[in-house]
Tab-separated table of C-alpha atoms in Angstrom:
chain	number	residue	atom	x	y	z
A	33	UNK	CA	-21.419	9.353	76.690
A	34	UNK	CA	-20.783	12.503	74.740
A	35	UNK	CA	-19.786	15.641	77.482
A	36	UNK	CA	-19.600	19.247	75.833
A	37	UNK	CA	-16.168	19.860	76.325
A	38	UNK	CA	-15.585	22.975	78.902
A	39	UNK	CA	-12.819	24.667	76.781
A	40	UNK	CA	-12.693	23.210	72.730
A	41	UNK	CA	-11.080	25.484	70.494
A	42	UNK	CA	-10.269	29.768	70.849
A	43	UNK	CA	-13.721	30.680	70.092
A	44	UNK	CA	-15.916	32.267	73.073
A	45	UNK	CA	-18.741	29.658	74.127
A	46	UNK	CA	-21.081	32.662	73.704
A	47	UNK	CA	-19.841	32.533	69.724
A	48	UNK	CA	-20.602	28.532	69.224
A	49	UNK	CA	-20.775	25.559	70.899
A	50	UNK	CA	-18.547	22.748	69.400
A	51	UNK	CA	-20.414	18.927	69.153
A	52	UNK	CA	-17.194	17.287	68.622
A	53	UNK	CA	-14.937	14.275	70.272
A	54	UNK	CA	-11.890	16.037	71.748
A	55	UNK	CA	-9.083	14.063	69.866
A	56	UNK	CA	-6.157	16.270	70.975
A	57	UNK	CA	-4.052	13.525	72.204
A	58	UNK	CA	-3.841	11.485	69.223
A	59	UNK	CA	-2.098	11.807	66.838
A	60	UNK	CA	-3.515	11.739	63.651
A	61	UNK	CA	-1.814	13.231	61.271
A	62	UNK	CA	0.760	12.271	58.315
A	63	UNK	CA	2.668	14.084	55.779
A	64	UNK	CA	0.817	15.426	52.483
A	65	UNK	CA	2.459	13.073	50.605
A	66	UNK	CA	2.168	9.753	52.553
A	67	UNK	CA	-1.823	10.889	53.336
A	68	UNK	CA	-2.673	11.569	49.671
A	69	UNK	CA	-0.921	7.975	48.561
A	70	UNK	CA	-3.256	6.323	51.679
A	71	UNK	CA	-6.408	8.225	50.052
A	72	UNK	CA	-6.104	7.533	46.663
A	73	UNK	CA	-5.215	3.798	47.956
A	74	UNK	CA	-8.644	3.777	49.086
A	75	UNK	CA	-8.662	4.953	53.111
A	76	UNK	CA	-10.650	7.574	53.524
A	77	UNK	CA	-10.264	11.358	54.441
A	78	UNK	CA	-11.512	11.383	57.245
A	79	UNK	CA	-9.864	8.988	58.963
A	80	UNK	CA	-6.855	10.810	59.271
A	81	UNK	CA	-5.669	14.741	59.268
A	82	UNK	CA	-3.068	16.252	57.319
A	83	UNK	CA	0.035	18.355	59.314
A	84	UNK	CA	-1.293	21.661	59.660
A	85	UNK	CA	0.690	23.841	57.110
A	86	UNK	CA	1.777	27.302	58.587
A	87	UNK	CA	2.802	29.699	55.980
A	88	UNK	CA	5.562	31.975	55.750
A	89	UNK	CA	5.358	35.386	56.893
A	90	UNK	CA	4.825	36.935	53.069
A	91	UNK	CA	1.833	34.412	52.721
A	92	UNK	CA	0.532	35.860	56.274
A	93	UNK	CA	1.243	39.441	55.617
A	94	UNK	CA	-0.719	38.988	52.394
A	95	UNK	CA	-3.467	37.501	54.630
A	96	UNK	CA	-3.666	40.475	56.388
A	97	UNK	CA	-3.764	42.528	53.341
A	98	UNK	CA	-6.415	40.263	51.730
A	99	UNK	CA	-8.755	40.877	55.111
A	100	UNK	CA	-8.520	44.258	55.080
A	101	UNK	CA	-9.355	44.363	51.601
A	102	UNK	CA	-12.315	42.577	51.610
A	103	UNK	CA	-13.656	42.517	54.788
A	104	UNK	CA	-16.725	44.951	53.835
A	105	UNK	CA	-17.320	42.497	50.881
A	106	UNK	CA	-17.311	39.550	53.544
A	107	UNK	CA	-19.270	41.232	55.941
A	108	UNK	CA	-21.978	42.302	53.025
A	109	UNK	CA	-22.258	38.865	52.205
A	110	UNK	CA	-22.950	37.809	55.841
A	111	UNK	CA	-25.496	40.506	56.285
A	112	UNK	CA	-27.267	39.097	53.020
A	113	UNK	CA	-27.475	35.812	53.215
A	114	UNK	CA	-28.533	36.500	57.271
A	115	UNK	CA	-31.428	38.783	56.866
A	116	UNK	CA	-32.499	35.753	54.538
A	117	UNK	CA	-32.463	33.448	57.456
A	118	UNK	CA	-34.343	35.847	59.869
A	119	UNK	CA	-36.833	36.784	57.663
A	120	UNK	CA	-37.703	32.728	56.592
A	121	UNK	CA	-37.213	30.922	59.842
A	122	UNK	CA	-37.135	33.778	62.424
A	123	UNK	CA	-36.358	33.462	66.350
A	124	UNK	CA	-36.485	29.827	66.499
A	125	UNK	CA	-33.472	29.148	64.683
A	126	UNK	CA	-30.973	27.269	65.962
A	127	UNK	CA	-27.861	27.478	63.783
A	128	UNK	CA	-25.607	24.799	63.158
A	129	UNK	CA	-22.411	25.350	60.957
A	130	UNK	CA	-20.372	22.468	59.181
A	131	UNK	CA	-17.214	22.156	60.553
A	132	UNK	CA	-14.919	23.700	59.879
A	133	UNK	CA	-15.355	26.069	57.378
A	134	UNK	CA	-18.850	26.890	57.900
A	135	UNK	CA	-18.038	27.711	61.837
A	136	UNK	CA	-16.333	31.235	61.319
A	137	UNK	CA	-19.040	31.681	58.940
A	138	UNK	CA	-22.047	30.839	61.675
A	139	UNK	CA	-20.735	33.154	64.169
A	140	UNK	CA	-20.794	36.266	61.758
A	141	UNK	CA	-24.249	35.214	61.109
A	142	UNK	CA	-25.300	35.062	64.727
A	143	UNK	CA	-22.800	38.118	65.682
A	144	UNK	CA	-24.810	39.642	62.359
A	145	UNK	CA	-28.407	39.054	63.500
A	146	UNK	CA	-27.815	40.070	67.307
A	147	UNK	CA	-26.264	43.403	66.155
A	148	UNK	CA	-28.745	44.310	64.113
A	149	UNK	CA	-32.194	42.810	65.447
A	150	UNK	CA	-31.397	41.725	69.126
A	151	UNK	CA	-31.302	37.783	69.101
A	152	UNK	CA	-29.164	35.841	70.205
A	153	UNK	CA	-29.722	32.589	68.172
A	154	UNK	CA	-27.801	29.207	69.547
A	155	UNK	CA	-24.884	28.009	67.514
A	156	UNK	CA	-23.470	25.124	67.100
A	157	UNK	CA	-20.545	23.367	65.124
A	158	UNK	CA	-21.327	19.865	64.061
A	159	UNK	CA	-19.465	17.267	61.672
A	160	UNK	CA	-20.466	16.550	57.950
A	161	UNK	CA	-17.618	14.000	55.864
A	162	UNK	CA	-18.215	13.719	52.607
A	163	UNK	CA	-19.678	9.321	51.226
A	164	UNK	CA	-20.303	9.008	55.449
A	165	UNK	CA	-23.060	11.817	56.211
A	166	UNK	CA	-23.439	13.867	59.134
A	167	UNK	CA	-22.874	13.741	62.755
A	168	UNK	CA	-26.637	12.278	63.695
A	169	UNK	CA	-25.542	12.266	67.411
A	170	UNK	CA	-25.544	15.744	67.759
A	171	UNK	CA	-28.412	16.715	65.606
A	172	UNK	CA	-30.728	14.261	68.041
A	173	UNK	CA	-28.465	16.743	71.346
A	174	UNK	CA	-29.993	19.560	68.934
A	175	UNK	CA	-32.781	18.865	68.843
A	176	UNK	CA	-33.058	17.275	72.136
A	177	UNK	CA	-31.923	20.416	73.581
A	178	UNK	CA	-34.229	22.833	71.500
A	179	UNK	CA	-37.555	21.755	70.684
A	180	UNK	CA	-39.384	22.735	67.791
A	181	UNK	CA	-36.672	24.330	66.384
A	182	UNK	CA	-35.703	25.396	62.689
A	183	UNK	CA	-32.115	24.118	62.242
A	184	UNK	CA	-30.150	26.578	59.183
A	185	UNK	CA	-26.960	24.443	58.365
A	186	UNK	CA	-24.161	27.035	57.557
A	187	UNK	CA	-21.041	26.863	55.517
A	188	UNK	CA	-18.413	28.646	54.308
A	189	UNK	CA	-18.650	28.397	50.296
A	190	UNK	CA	-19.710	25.659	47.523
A	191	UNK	CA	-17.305	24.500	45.562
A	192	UNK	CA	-18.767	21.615	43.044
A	193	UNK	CA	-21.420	20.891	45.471
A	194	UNK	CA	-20.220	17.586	47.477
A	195	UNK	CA	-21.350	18.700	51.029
A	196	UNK	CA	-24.539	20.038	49.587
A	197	UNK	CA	-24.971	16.215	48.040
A	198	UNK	CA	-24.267	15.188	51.146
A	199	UNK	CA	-26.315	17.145	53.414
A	200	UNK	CA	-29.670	16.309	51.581
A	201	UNK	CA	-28.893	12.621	51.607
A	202	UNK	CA	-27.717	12.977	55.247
A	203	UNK	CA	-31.397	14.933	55.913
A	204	UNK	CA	-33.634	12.259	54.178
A	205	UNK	CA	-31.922	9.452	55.758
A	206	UNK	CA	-32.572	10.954	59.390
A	207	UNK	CA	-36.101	11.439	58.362
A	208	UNK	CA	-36.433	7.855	57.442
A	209	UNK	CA	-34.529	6.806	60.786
A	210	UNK	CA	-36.319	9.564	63.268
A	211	UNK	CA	-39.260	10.881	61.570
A	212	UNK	CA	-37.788	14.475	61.975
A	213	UNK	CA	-37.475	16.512	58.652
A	214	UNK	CA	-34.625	18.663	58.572
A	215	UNK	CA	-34.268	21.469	55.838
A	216	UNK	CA	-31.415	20.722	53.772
A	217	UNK	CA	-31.072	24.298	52.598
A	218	UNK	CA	-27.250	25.268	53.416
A	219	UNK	CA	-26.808	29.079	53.830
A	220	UNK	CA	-23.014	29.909	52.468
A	221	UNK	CA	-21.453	33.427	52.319
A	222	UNK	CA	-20.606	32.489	48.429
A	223	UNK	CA	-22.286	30.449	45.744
A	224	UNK	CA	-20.500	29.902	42.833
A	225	UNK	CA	-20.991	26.559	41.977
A	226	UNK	CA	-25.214	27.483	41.835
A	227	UNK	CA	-25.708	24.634	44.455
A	228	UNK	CA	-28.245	26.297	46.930
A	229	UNK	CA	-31.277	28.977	47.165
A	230	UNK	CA	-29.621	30.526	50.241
A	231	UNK	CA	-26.607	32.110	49.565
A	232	UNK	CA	-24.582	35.987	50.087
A	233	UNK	CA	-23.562	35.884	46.352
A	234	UNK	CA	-22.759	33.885	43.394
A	235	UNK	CA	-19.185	35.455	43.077
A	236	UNK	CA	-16.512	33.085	43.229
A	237	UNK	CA	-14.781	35.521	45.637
A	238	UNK	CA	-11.933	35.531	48.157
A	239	UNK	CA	-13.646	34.403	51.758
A	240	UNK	CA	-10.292	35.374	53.931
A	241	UNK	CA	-10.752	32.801	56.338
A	242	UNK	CA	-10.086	30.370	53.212
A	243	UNK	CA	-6.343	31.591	53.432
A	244	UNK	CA	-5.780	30.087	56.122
A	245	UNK	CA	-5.782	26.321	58.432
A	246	UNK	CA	-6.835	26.139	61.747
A	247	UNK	CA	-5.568	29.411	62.687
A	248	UNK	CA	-8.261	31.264	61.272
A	249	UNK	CA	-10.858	28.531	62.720
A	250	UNK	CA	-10.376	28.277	66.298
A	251	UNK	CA	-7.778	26.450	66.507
A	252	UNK	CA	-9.631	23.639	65.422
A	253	UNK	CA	-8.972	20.495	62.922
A	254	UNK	CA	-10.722	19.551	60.155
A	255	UNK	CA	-13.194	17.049	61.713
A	256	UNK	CA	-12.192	12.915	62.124
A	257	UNK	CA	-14.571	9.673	62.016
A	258	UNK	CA	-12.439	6.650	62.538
A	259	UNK	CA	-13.964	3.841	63.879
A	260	UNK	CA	-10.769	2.775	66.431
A	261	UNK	CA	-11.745	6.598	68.096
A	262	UNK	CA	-15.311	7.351	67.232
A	263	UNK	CA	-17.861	4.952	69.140
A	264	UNK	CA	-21.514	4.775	68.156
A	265	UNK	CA	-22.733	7.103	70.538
A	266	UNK	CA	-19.856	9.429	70.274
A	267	UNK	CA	-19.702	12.807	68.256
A	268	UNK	CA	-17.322	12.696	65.398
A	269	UNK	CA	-13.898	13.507	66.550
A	270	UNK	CA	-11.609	17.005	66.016
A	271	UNK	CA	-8.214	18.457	67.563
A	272	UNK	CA	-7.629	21.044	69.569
A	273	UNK	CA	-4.240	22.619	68.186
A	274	UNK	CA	-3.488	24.265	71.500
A	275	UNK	CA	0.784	24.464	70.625
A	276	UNK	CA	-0.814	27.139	67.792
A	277	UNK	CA	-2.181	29.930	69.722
A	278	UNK	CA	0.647	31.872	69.164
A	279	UNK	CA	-0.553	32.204	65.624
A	280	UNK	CA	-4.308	32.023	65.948
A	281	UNK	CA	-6.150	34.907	64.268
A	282	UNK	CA	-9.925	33.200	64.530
A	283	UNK	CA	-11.194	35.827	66.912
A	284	UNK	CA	-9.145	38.934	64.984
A	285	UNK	CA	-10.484	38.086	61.441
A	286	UNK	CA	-14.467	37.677	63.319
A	287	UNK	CA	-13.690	41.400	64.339
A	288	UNK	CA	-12.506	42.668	61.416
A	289	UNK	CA	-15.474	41.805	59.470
A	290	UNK	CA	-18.138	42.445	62.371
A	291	UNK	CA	-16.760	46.056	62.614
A	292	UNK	CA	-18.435	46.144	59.229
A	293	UNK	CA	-22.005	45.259	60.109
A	294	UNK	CA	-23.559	48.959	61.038
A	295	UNK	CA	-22.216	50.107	57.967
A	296	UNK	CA	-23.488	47.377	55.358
A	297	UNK	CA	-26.769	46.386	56.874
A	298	UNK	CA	-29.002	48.795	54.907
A	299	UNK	CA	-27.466	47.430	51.971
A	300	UNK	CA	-27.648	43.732	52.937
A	301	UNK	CA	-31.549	43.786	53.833
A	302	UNK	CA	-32.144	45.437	50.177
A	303	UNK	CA	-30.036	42.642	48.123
A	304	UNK	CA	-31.775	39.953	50.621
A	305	UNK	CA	-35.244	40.853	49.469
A	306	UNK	CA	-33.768	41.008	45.522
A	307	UNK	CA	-32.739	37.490	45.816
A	308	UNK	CA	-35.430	36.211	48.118
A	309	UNK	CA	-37.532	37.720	45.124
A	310	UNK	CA	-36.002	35.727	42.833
A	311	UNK	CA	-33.329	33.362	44.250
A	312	UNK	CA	-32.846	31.256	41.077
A	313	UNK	CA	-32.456	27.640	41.694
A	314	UNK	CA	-29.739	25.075	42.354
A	315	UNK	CA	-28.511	24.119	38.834
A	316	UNK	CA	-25.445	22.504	39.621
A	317	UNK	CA	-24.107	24.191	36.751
A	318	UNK	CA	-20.831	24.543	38.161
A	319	UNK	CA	-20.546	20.284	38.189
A	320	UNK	CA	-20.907	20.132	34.709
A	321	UNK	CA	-17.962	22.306	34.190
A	322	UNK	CA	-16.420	20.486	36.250
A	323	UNK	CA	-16.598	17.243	34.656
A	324	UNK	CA	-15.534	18.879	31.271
A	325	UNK	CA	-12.210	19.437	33.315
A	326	UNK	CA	-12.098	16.355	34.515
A	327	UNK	CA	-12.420	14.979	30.830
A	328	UNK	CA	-10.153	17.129	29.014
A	329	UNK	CA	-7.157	16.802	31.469
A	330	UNK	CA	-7.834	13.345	31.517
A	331	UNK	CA	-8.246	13.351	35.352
A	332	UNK	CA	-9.401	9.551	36.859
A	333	UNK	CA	-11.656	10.574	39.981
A	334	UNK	CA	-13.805	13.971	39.870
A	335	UNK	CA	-13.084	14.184	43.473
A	336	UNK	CA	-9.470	15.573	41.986
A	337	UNK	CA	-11.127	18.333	40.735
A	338	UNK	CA	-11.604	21.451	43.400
A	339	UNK	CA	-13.266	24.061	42.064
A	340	UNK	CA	-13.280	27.375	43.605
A	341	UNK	CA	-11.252	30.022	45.477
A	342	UNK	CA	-11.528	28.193	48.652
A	343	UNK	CA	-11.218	25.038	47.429
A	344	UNK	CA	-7.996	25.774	45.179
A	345	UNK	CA	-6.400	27.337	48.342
A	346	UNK	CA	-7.349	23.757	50.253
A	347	UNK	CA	-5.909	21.747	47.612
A	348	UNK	CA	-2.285	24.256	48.059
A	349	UNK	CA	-2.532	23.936	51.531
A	350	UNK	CA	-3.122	20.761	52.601
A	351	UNK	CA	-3.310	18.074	49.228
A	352	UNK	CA	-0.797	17.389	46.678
A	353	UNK	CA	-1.466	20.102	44.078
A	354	UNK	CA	-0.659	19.256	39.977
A	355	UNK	CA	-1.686	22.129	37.935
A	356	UNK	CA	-3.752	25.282	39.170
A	357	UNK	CA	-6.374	26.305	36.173
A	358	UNK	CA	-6.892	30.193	36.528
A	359	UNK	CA	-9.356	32.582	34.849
A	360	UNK	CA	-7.381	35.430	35.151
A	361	UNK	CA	-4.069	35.338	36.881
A	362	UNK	CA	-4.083	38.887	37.102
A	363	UNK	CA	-7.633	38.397	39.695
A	364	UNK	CA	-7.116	40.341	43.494
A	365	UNK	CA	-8.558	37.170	44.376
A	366	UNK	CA	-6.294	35.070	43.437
A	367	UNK	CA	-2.764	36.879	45.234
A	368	UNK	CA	-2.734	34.531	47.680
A	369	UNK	CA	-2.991	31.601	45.332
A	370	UNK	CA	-0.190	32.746	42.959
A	371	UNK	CA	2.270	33.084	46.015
A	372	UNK	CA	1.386	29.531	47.350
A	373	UNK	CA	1.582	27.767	43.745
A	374	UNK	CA	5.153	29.468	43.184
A	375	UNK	CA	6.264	28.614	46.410
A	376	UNK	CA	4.942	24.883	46.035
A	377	UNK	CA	6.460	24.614	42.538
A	378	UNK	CA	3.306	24.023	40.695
A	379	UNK	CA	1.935	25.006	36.912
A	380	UNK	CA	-0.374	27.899	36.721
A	381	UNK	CA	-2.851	27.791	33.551
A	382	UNK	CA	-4.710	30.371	32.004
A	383	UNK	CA	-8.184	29.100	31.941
A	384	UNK	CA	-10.897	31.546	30.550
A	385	UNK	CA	-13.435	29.434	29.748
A	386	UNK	CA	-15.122	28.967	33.237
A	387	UNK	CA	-17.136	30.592	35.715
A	388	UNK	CA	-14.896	29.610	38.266
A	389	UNK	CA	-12.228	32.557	39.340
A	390	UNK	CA	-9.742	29.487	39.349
A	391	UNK	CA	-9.371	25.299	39.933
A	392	UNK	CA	-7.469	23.296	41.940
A	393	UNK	CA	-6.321	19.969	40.012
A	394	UNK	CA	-4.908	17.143	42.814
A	395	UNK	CA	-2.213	14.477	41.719
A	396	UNK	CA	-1.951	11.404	41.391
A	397	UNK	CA	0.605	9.710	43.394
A	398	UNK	CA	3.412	8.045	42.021
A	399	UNK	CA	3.130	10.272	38.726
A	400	UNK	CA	5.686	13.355	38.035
């Protein structure tokens, strides 16, 4: 039977409610190089987690830096893409971010919409794995637990638009299963791969919390579904990285950018009703760019192609990075990324033609 764990992760309770299998004594993890050679072989992501990659102090002083540089721009985003959620689904919202980028990002939206209009909306931080759908045991506690309410999925970003894939396939199978019809709409801070309605901005820019692992994410994994673990009935599975709270900065970056709110929200509500007049729709167009990459660096599986500033800081954190395709190298956005590549030994190319501020390209094992 699934139990709420009493203490998961650094985050206050009051902040989000984890609906994950506490997998902290297992261990799960292998090195970059051994986990990439068991992926491309064919086991899948999620069965596994990589070793959590601390950086240097440089690479953390230059998190720091990053924050306080755009921490309004983070917290404008929030405020946008919230006042779009109040004003569509209103009080009975329950919020439920994708672990585990999209959790940081849920609890500025619910931080965002108590500050500024008095509710406290529930959150909650669910699984979604990309080819093996979402956690449907804790939607059904979700829903259980609040009826009649309008679930908002939250992430972080889009990057080529796999979760967003996922999410609508993962919604229309648990209407054919339950009957229930979930919105697949997923409200992200930043939209530049033009994969949703609901988004802060189109800007492929620097979400902070991208910079870093767990430490900027409650201490938390990236989320696990292995059948040897993960029963039936269970929630899909996560650590609890306790041995890192020396390092965790989850609850000083949420601070940071909530500081912001009172002086942004005027703002926000103005460029919500802009887009909300005219949202444009969810082209995809970054995908097709994507797969012109993929073709012209002759690249076997799309699913080596990460697109994005969060995504290229994923693939330099925690996959085996081959080349890092840049837009302009001389981009604030992309400090962080230039330090990591030198330090990991890896070719930077200038890149113009793409919307994309830069592009993480993964290798293939067992090539130079």
């Amino acid at each position: 039977m699934n139990r709420i764990a009493d203490k998961f992760g650094s985050y206050s309770k009051d902040d989000v409610v984890f609906l994950l299998k506490d997998l902290s004594g297992y261990s799960l993890e292998g090195s970059i190089e051994q986990r990439e050679k068991n992926i491309q072989s064919g086991q899948h992501y999620s069965e596994t987690l990589p070793i959590e990659y601390q950086p240097p102090e440089n690479y953390l002083s230059l998190f720091w830096e990053t924050l306080d540089e755009y921490k309004r721009k983070a917290a404008l985003s929030t405020g946008v893409v919230s006042e779009q959620i109040w004003k569509k689904k209103g009080k009975e919202t329950v919020l439920v971010s994708l672990a585990r980028a999209g959790t940081p990002v849920g609890i500025l939206i619910k931080r965002y919409l108590y500050e500024v209009y008095g509710v406290r909306l529930p959150h909650y931080s669910i699984s979604i794995i990309r080819d093996r759908g979402i956690d449907e045991n804790a939607i059904k506690h979700i829903l259980n637990s609040h009826p009649g309410c309008n679930i908002q999925f939250v992430d972080g970003w889009t990057g080529k638009g796999a979760i967003s894939v996922e999410l609508t396939k993962a919604c229309r199978q648990f209407h054919q299963l339950y009957g229930v019809l979930l919105d697949d709409t997923l409200a992200v801070l930043a939209d530049p791969g033009f994969c949703t309605t609901l988004y802060g901005t189109r800007e492929d820019f620097l979400i902070p919390s991208a910079c870093l692992n767990s430490t900027v994410s409650g201490l938390v994994s990236r989320t696990v579904l292995n059948e040897s673990l993960i029963g039936p009935e269970d929630y899909h599975g996560a650590k609890y990285y306790r041995e890192l709270e020396e390092a965790d900065v989850s609850n000083h970056y949420l601070s940071a950018i909530t500081e912001e709110f009172s002086a942004i929200k005027q703002e926000a509500a103005e460029l919500a009703a802009k887009i909300m007049e005219n949202p444009g729709g969810a082209s995809f167009k970054g995908m097709k760019e994507v797969q012109r990459i993929q073709e012209e660096f002759k690249i076997e599986s799309i699913n080596f192609v990460k697109p994005g500033v969060g995504e290229t800081t994923r693939v330099l954190l925690r996959r085996l990075p081959w080349k890092i395709l840049m837009r302009d190298p001389e981009s604030p956005y992309v400090r962080h990324i230039v330090m990591l590549a030198r330090e990991r030994n890896v070719e930077i190319i200038h890149y113009p033609d793409m919307s994309y501020t830069c592009c993480g390209l993964i290798k293939k094992t067992g090539e130079e």
